Amino acid sequence: MAFKGKQFSVWGTVMTVDGDAVAGPQVEIIMVADKYSNETGVVVGVGFVENGLFNVTCDATKDMEVGDYDLVAHTLKTLEYGESYSDPPITVMSETSVKVTGPRQVYSGKSIMFRGTVTEVASGEPVANASLTVSFLDQVLTLRSDAQGRVQYEAAFPENGEENMTLTMGGTRYYVGSSTTFGISVLVPPPNPTDILSMLLGFPQNIIVALSGLAGVGIYAARRNRRMKEEEFLEPRVSLPPGSDKIGYEDGAPLEYESYEEGVVKLFNRFYVSMQRIYPDIDETMTPREFEKTLIERLPENAHLALEDLVTSYEIAMYSNIPVTAEDFKRTNATVELIIELMKNGRREP
């Protein structure tokens, strides 16, 4: 048995037909998939016979495929001795590594998508068609990896607290099994702004959203006008987190923030990322108002004022010194929920 990316030893004896120990000839160790074929094989080690014995250190490279091989020990011909062969079978195996990716913090009762991968340790190549199990709480899921060694699954945790999720690949003929445990903190969901959302959805919804939007626009515009008297106003671009940290509203990950200003900005950013996933022409070079102009034509008309309110709330939280309150944060959260709900019921074509 040999493992990809590691060394292994091959030893044996070389005797004459009369039983005398041979000394001096070179021995090469060759691995072939089929000793009866015409393939050349791969030389994995070279040594010499001493007192009828050889012990050769060989390399199973990381590029070698797992599987069954014939291990040919070829003693080369010398002036004194003829060549000889020995060809026992050998199995090349690979160690594996499994990994879970997903949020470390989730809300109780919220179904979240997790992803797993299984790869070869030596080569980093994916292990396709591997049988894996995921265990959490009292559930056990059986999955099979795709061509890229990936699996995905949903999990929900009903109660808050600390939980563990374990992804395991069992050992097979050619692969050594592996396992990993993923710790998850289950949090109590924040208060659901049901009353605010109901108010926005109810009569006269458009008046309420319009008033909140106009108030925000008025405050922001007044501050901006004062600044423009002193210097030329250049509206900043939307500021999104780095690529690997982009989270959309639909991902369901808990929102962490240290101030209500930060909370409003992160709510807007998540909505922005969600819209990027739907409309590829929305990129990161846009200003908030360019984003609004691009998106508004694709929303149902009853969502236009809500979008105006959301963009204004972001501008105030991001660029002004006006304090953002808990009620402002709740209203922004409800506004995002409202826009997404209206899009589901009446989104225009891109």
Tab-separated table of C-alpha atoms in Angstrom:
chain	number	residue	atom	x	y	z
A	1	MET	CA	0.000	0.000	0.000
A	2	ALA	CA	1.200	3.519	-0.822
A	3	PHE	CA	-0.239	6.983	-0.189
A	4	LYS	CA	-0.231	9.795	-2.735
A	5	GLY	CA	2.358	12.435	-1.944
A	6	LYS	CA	4.302	10.186	0.434
A	7	GLN	CA	7.248	7.827	0.342
A	8	PHE	CA	7.050	4.076	0.764
A	9	SER	CA	9.650	1.309	0.962
A	10	VAL	CA	10.043	-1.733	-1.253
A	11	TRP	CA	12.331	-4.506	-0.137
A	12	GLY	CA	13.131	-7.989	-1.364
A	13	THR	CA	15.779	-10.590	-2.049
A	14	VAL	CA	17.804	-11.406	-5.130
A	15	MET	CA	19.349	-14.882	-5.250
A	16	THR	CA	20.973	-17.031	-7.890
A	17	VAL	CA	19.267	-20.218	-9.023
A	18	ASP	CA	21.626	-22.027	-6.674
A	19	GLY	CA	20.432	-19.961	-3.711
A	20	ASP	CA	23.503	-17.724	-3.428
A	21	ALA	CA	23.064	-14.076	-2.428
A	22	VAL	CA	23.575	-11.578	-5.238
A	23	ALA	CA	25.478	-8.325	-4.640
A	24	GLY	CA	25.935	-5.212	-6.755
A	25	PRO	CA	23.160	-5.050	-9.383
A	26	GLN	CA	20.950	-1.979	-9.595
A	27	VAL	CA	17.253	-2.383	-8.873
A	28	GLU	CA	14.587	-0.075	-10.295
A	29	ILE	CA	11.041	-0.040	-8.966
A	30	ILE	CA	8.404	0.562	-11.625
A	31	MET	CA	4.658	1.013	-11.167
A	32	VAL	CA	2.351	-0.048	-13.998
A	33	ALA	CA	-1.421	-0.231	-14.133
A	34	ASP	CA	-1.257	-3.556	-15.984
A	35	LYS	CA	1.921	-5.615	-16.176
A	36	TYR	CA	0.591	-7.430	-19.248
A	37	SER	CA	0.180	-4.236	-21.262
A	38	ASN	CA	2.853	-2.487	-23.284
A	39	GLU	CA	2.866	0.613	-21.110
A	40	THR	CA	6.262	1.796	-19.928
A	41	GLY	CA	5.186	2.505	-16.377
A	42	VAL	CA	6.661	5.014	-13.956
A	43	VAL	CA	9.982	4.559	-12.167
A	44	VAL	CA	9.310	5.452	-8.528
A	45	GLY	CA	12.611	4.407	-6.948
A	46	VAL	CA	16.121	3.095	-7.595
A	47	GLY	CA	18.510	1.135	-5.333
A	48	PHE	CA	21.146	-1.572	-5.238
A	49	VAL	CA	21.332	-5.177	-4.133
A	50	GLU	CA	23.617	-5.806	-1.145
A	51	ASN	CA	24.177	-9.303	0.196
A	52	GLY	CA	21.126	-10.547	-1.646
A	53	LEU	CA	18.833	-7.826	-0.227
A	54	PHE	CA	17.463	-4.515	-1.479
A	55	ASN	CA	15.478	-1.831	0.326
A	56	VAL	CA	14.413	1.004	-1.959
A	57	THR	CA	12.687	4.216	-0.859
A	58	CYS	CA	10.051	5.121	-3.446
A	59	ASP	CA	7.854	8.163	-4.101
A	60	ALA	CA	4.145	8.032	-4.829
A	61	THR	CA	3.774	11.461	-6.406
A	62	LYS	CA	0.756	13.661	-5.717
A	63	ASP	CA	-0.165	13.465	-9.412
A	64	MET	CA	-0.487	9.682	-9.368
A	65	GLU	CA	-4.016	8.344	-9.683
A	66	VAL	CA	-5.443	6.226	-6.901
A	67	GLY	CA	-6.022	2.602	-7.840
A	68	ASP	CA	-4.459	-0.827	-8.159
A	69	TYR	CA	-1.028	-1.208	-9.739
A	70	ASP	CA	1.623	-3.850	-10.356
A	71	LEU	CA	4.878	-3.025	-8.595
A	72	VAL	CA	7.697	-4.288	-10.799
A	73	ALA	CA	11.091	-4.759	-9.145
A	74	HIS	CA	13.529	-4.991	-12.044
A	75	THR	CA	17.087	-6.134	-11.294
A	76	LEU	CA	19.274	-4.896	-14.131
A	77	LYS	CA	21.659	-7.152	-16.011
A	78	THR	CA	25.379	-7.041	-15.162
A	79	LEU	CA	28.455	-8.837	-16.476
A	80	GLU	CA	27.999	-11.374	-13.718
A	81	TYR	CA	24.217	-11.668	-13.403
A	82	GLY	CA	21.268	-11.655	-15.731
A	83	GLU	CA	18.220	-9.444	-15.197
A	84	SER	CA	15.270	-10.554	-13.095
A	85	TYR	CA	11.746	-9.352	-12.328
A	86	SER	CA	9.265	-9.479	-9.492
A	87	ASP	CA	5.814	-7.912	-9.803
A	88	PRO	CA	3.603	-7.973	-6.694
A	89	PRO	CA	0.372	-5.919	-6.606
A	90	ILE	CA	0.128	-2.598	-4.761
A	91	THR	CA	-2.733	-0.195	-4.035
A	92	VAL	CA	-2.257	3.578	-4.177
A	93	MET	CA	-4.553	5.418	-1.769
A	94	SER	CA	-5.129	9.046	-0.860
A	95	GLU	CA	-5.827	10.789	2.404
A	96	THR	CA	-8.800	13.128	2.283
A	97	SER	CA	-9.894	16.387	3.841
A	98	VAL	CA	-13.482	17.549	4.312
A	99	LYS	CA	-14.538	21.126	4.956
A	100	VAL	CA	-17.805	22.861	5.846
A	101	THR	CA	-18.541	26.460	4.876
A	102	GLY	CA	-21.462	28.520	6.081
A	103	PRO	CA	-22.376	31.125	8.686
A	104	ARG	CA	-21.003	30.578	12.177
A	105	GLN	CA	-24.010	32.391	13.623
A	106	VAL	CA	-27.608	31.672	12.634
A	107	TYR	CA	-31.043	32.606	13.907
A	108	SER	CA	-33.106	29.887	15.543
A	109	GLY	CA	-35.788	28.456	13.268
A	110	LYS	CA	-34.161	29.904	10.132
A	111	SER	CA	-33.239	27.448	7.378
A	112	ILE	CA	-29.674	28.128	6.221
A	113	MET	CA	-27.693	26.727	3.291
A	114	PHE	CA	-24.371	25.079	4.142
A	115	ARG	CA	-21.782	23.747	1.727
A	116	GLY	CA	-19.140	21.052	2.033
A	117	THR	CA	-16.140	19.927	0.026
A	118	VAL	CA	-13.962	16.817	-0.003
A	119	THR	CA	-10.480	16.921	-1.514
A	120	GLU	CA	-7.318	14.863	-1.670
A	121	VAL	CA	-4.778	16.027	0.905
A	122	ALA	CA	-1.725	15.595	-1.327
A	123	SER	CA	-2.997	17.057	-4.591
A	124	GLY	CA	-5.882	19.255	-3.479
A	125	GLU	CA	-7.969	17.700	-6.234
A	126	PRO	CA	-11.696	17.186	-5.556
A	127	VAL	CA	-12.996	13.726	-4.746
A	128	ALA	CA	-16.002	13.126	-6.980
A	129	ASN	CA	-18.914	10.790	-6.280
A	130	ALA	CA	-17.913	10.382	-2.634
A	131	SER	CA	-20.501	9.363	-0.050
A	132	LEU	CA	-20.647	11.801	2.869
A	133	THR	CA	-22.821	12.146	5.946
A	134	VAL	CA	-23.812	15.290	7.801
A	135	SER	CA	-24.973	15.009	11.392
A	136	PHE	CA	-26.464	17.747	13.569
A	137	LEU	CA	-29.019	17.667	16.367
A	138	ASP	CA	-30.658	14.240	15.894
A	139	GLN	CA	-30.486	14.320	12.093
A	140	VAL	CA	-28.170	12.437	9.745
A	141	LEU	CA	-28.097	13.375	6.051
A	142	THR	CA	-26.471	11.229	3.371
A	143	LEU	CA	-24.999	13.147	0.443
A	144	ARG	CA	-22.891	12.457	-2.637
A	145	SER	CA	-20.253	14.852	-3.929
A	146	ASP	CA	-20.439	16.252	-7.456
A	147	ALA	CA	-17.608	16.356	-10.002
A	148	GLN	CA	-16.005	19.203	-8.043
A	149	GLY	CA	-16.177	17.349	-4.730
A	150	ARG	CA	-18.976	19.601	-3.455
A	151	VAL	CA	-22.194	19.039	-1.542
A	152	GLN	CA	-24.795	21.460	-0.241
A	153	TYR	CA	-27.641	21.094	2.202
A	154	GLU	CA	-30.008	23.097	4.387
A	155	ALA	CA	-30.133	23.015	8.164
A	156	ALA	CA	-32.299	24.726	10.767
A	157	PHE	CA	-31.823	24.848	14.528
A	158	PRO	CA	-35.023	25.311	16.551
A	159	GLU	CA	-33.470	26.539	19.807
A	160	ASN	CA	-30.779	29.052	20.618
A	161	GLY	CA	-27.452	27.869	22.017
A	162	GLU	CA	-24.231	26.272	20.815
A	163	GLU	CA	-24.495	23.413	18.313
A	164	ASN	CA	-22.083	21.293	16.301
A	165	MET	CA	-22.385	20.021	12.754
A	166	THR	CA	-20.171	17.132	11.617
A	167	LEU	CA	-19.315	16.306	8.004
A	168	THR	CA	-17.796	12.865	7.473
A	169	MET	CA	-16.444	10.882	4.552
A	170	GLY	CA	-16.080	7.200	5.359
A	171	GLY	CA	-13.043	5.239	4.244
A	172	THR	CA	-13.156	3.365	0.928
A	173	ARG	CA	-10.839	1.067	-0.990
A	174	TYR	CA	-8.833	3.980	-2.358
A	175	TYR	CA	-9.552	6.823	0.072
A	176	VAL	CA	-8.855	7.262	3.770
A	177	GLY	CA	-11.897	8.677	5.527
A	178	SER	CA	-11.930	12.082	7.207
A	179	SER	CA	-14.228	14.186	9.352
A	180	THR	CA	-14.620	17.773	10.515
A	181	THR	CA	-16.816	19.473	13.092
A	182	PHE	CA	-18.286	22.929	12.503
A	183	GLY	CA	-19.389	24.969	15.514
A	184	ILE	CA	-22.527	27.102	15.212
A	185	SER	CA	-23.976	29.714	17.552
A	186	VAL	CA	-27.771	29.753	17.356
A	187	LEU	CA	-29.144	33.184	18.247
A	188	VAL	CA	-32.580	34.428	19.173
A	189	PRO	CA	-33.969	36.323	16.147
A	190	PRO	CA	-34.331	40.099	16.537
A	191	PRO	CA	-37.821	41.473	17.092
A	192	ASN	CA	-39.841	41.140	13.924
A	193	PRO	CA	-41.032	44.560	12.820
A	194	THR	CA	-44.464	43.102	11.996
A	195	ASP	CA	-46.376	46.166	13.077
A	196	ILE	CA	-44.230	48.443	10.945
A	197	LEU	CA	-44.443	46.123	7.949
A	198	SER	CA	-48.209	45.823	8.336
A	199	MET	CA	-48.452	49.582	8.505
A	200	LEU	CA	-46.435	49.922	5.303
A	201	LEU	CA	-48.527	47.284	3.541
A	202	GLY	CA	-51.820	48.664	4.794
A	203	PHE	CA	-53.878	51.702	3.842
A	204	PRO	CA	-52.738	54.349	3.151
A	205	GLN	CA	-49.377	52.639	2.566
A	206	ASN	CA	-48.179	54.943	-0.193
A	207	ILE	CA	-48.788	58.041	1.933
A	208	ILE	CA	-46.834	56.640	4.890
A	209	VAL	CA	-43.859	55.628	2.762
A	210	ALA	CA	-43.997	58.913	0.901
A	211	LEU	CA	-43.959	60.916	4.132
A	212	SER	CA	-41.047	58.959	5.571
A	213	GLY	CA	-39.169	59.248	2.290
A	214	LEU	CA	-39.849	62.956	1.896
A	215	ALA	CA	-38.787	63.657	5.457
A	216	GLY	CA	-35.507	61.839	4.921
A	217	VAL	CA	-34.956	63.481	1.552
A	218	GLY	CA	-35.687	66.904	2.988
A	219	ILE	CA	-33.242	66.517	5.851
A	220	TYR	CA	-30.525	65.100	3.644
A	221	ALA	CA	-31.091	67.663	0.893
A	222	ALA	CA	-30.887	70.538	3.376
A	223	ARG	CA	-27.580	69.315	4.711
A	224	ARG	CA	-26.280	68.690	1.213
A	225	ASN	CA	-27.270	72.164	0.017
A	226	ARG	CA	-25.320	73.743	2.875
A	227	ARG	CA	-22.261	71.724	1.915
A	228	MET	CA	-22.577	72.607	-1.767
A	229	LYS	CA	-22.324	76.295	-0.906
A	230	GLU	CA	-18.843	75.642	0.428
A	231	GLU	CA	-17.570	73.023	-2.045
A	232	GLU	CA	-18.614	71.100	-5.111
A	233	PHE	CA	-20.686	68.080	-4.115
A	234	LEU	CA	-19.619	64.727	-5.553
A	235	GLU	CA	-21.933	61.913	-4.553
A	236	PRO	CA	-19.848	58.968	-3.257
A	237	ARG	CA	-20.115	55.493	-4.693
A	238	VAL	CA	-21.849	52.725	-2.825
A	239	SER	CA	-19.394	51.130	-0.390
A	240	LEU	CA	-19.725	47.330	-0.355
A	241	PRO	CA	-17.629	44.863	1.683
A	242	PRO	CA	-14.894	42.778	-0.037
A	243	GLY	CA	-15.983	40.009	-2.410
A	244	SER	CA	-15.806	37.069	-0.012
A	245	ASP	CA	-17.796	39.011	2.607
A	246	LYS	CA	-20.738	39.929	0.380
A	247	ILE	CA	-23.979	38.745	1.938
A	248	GLY	CA	-27.378	39.098	0.324
A	249	TYR	CA	-30.647	39.632	2.160
A	250	GLU	CA	-31.822	36.141	1.163
A	251	ASP	CA	-28.769	34.454	2.732
A	252	GLY	CA	-30.402	34.789	6.146
A	253	ALA	CA	-27.170	35.401	8.066
A	254	PRO	CA	-27.519	37.361	11.347
A	255	LEU	CA	-26.860	41.087	11.028
A	256	GLU	CA	-24.148	42.312	13.380
A	257	TYR	CA	-23.767	46.042	14.003
A	258	GLU	CA	-22.438	48.320	16.729
A	259	SER	CA	-24.620	51.322	15.919
A	260	TYR	CA	-27.924	51.934	14.196
A	261	GLU	CA	-26.050	53.835	11.484
A	262	GLU	CA	-23.964	50.743	10.769
A	263	GLY	CA	-27.088	48.586	10.880
A	264	VAL	CA	-28.876	50.698	8.256
A	265	VAL	CA	-25.793	50.679	6.001
A	266	LYS	CA	-25.510	46.890	6.245
A	267	LEU	CA	-29.230	46.442	5.499
A	268	PHE	CA	-28.811	48.538	2.351
A	269	ASN	CA	-25.642	46.661	1.347
A	270	ARG	CA	-27.405	43.311	1.659
A	271	PHE	CA	-30.280	44.577	-0.468
A	272	TYR	CA	-27.751	45.896	-3.015
A	273	VAL	CA	-25.992	42.503	-3.212
A	274	SER	CA	-29.361	40.764	-3.657
A	275	MET	CA	-30.205	43.058	-6.560
A	276	GLN	CA	-26.768	42.435	-8.121
A	277	ARG	CA	-27.542	38.723	-8.144
A	278	ILE	CA	-30.796	39.377	-10.016
A	279	TYR	CA	-29.578	42.165	-12.322
A	280	PRO	CA	-25.925	41.670	-13.426
A	281	ASP	CA	-25.687	45.210	-14.842
A	282	ILE	CA	-25.822	46.644	-11.307
A	283	ASP	CA	-22.155	46.977	-10.424
A	284	GLU	CA	-20.106	48.475	-7.602
A	285	THR	CA	-19.291	51.723	-9.416
A	286	MET	CA	-22.762	53.184	-8.905
A	287	THR	CA	-23.764	55.955	-6.563
A	288	PRO	CA	-26.845	55.301	-4.416
A	289	ARG	CA	-28.975	57.432	-6.744
A	290	GLU	CA	-27.617	55.718	-9.861
A	291	PHE	CA	-28.541	52.417	-8.233
A	292	GLU	CA	-32.033	53.750	-7.536
A	293	LYS	CA	-32.460	54.990	-11.104
A	294	THR	CA	-31.312	51.647	-12.547
A	295	LEU	CA	-33.516	49.578	-10.277
A	296	ILE	CA	-36.687	51.643	-10.101
A	297	GLU	CA	-37.716	50.879	-13.687
A	298	ARG	CA	-37.675	47.177	-12.839
A	299	LEU	CA	-39.815	47.378	-9.724
A	300	PRO	CA	-43.598	47.449	-9.522
A	301	GLU	CA	-44.875	51.004	-9.147
A	302	ASN	CA	-46.043	50.472	-5.571
A	303	ALA	CA	-42.398	49.851	-4.561
A	304	HIS	CA	-40.979	53.108	-5.951
A	305	LEU	CA	-41.503	55.229	-2.849
A	306	ALA	CA	-40.181	52.465	-0.615
A	307	LEU	CA	-36.968	52.351	-2.686
A	308	GLU	CA	-36.641	56.130	-2.397
A	309	ASP	CA	-37.001	55.834	1.366
A	310	LEU	CA	-34.369	53.071	1.535
A	311	VAL	CA	-31.790	54.989	-0.502
A	312	THR	CA	-32.339	58.141	1.532
A	313	SER	CA	-31.972	56.231	4.800
A	314	TYR	CA	-28.671	54.818	3.539
A	315	GLU	CA	-27.376	58.244	2.530
A	316	ILE	CA	-28.228	59.714	5.912
A	317	ALA	CA	-26.645	56.819	7.814
A	318	MET	CA	-23.564	56.663	5.598
A	319	TYR	CA	-22.735	60.274	4.819
A	320	SER	CA	-24.393	62.574	7.365
A	321	ASN	CA	-24.008	63.355	11.057
A	322	ILE	CA	-27.721	62.994	11.704
A	323	PRO	CA	-28.307	60.383	14.446
A	324	VAL	CA	-30.074	57.187	13.373
A	325	THR	CA	-32.469	55.784	15.972
A	326	ALA	CA	-33.774	52.310	16.698
A	327	GLU	CA	-37.042	53.251	15.008
A	328	ASP	CA	-35.125	54.356	11.907
A	329	PHE	CA	-33.356	50.999	11.827
A	330	LYS	CA	-36.618	49.062	12.223
A	331	ARG	CA	-38.265	51.136	9.509
A	332	THR	CA	-35.350	50.468	7.135
A	333	ASN	CA	-35.531	46.749	7.848
A	334	ALA	CA	-39.275	46.773	7.199
A	335	THR	CA	-38.745	48.765	3.999
A	336	VAL	CA	-36.328	46.161	2.643
A	337	GLU	CA	-38.799	43.393	3.477
A	338	LEU	CA	-41.575	45.347	1.791
A	339	ILE	CA	-39.636	45.913	-1.448
A	340	ILE	CA	-38.639	42.264	-1.684
A	341	GLU	CA	-42.205	41.123	-1.005
A	342	LEU	CA	-43.576	43.490	-3.644
A	343	MET	CA	-40.964	42.256	-6.117
A	344	LYS	CA	-42.068	38.665	-5.561
A	345	ASN	CA	-45.663	39.598	-6.305
A	346	GLY	CA	-45.149	41.948	-9.234
A	347	ARG	CA	-41.550	42.294	-10.417
A	348	ARG	CA	-41.127	43.670	-13.890
A	349	GLU	CA	-38.971	41.936	-16.453
A	350	PRO	CA	-35.268	42.987	-16.557
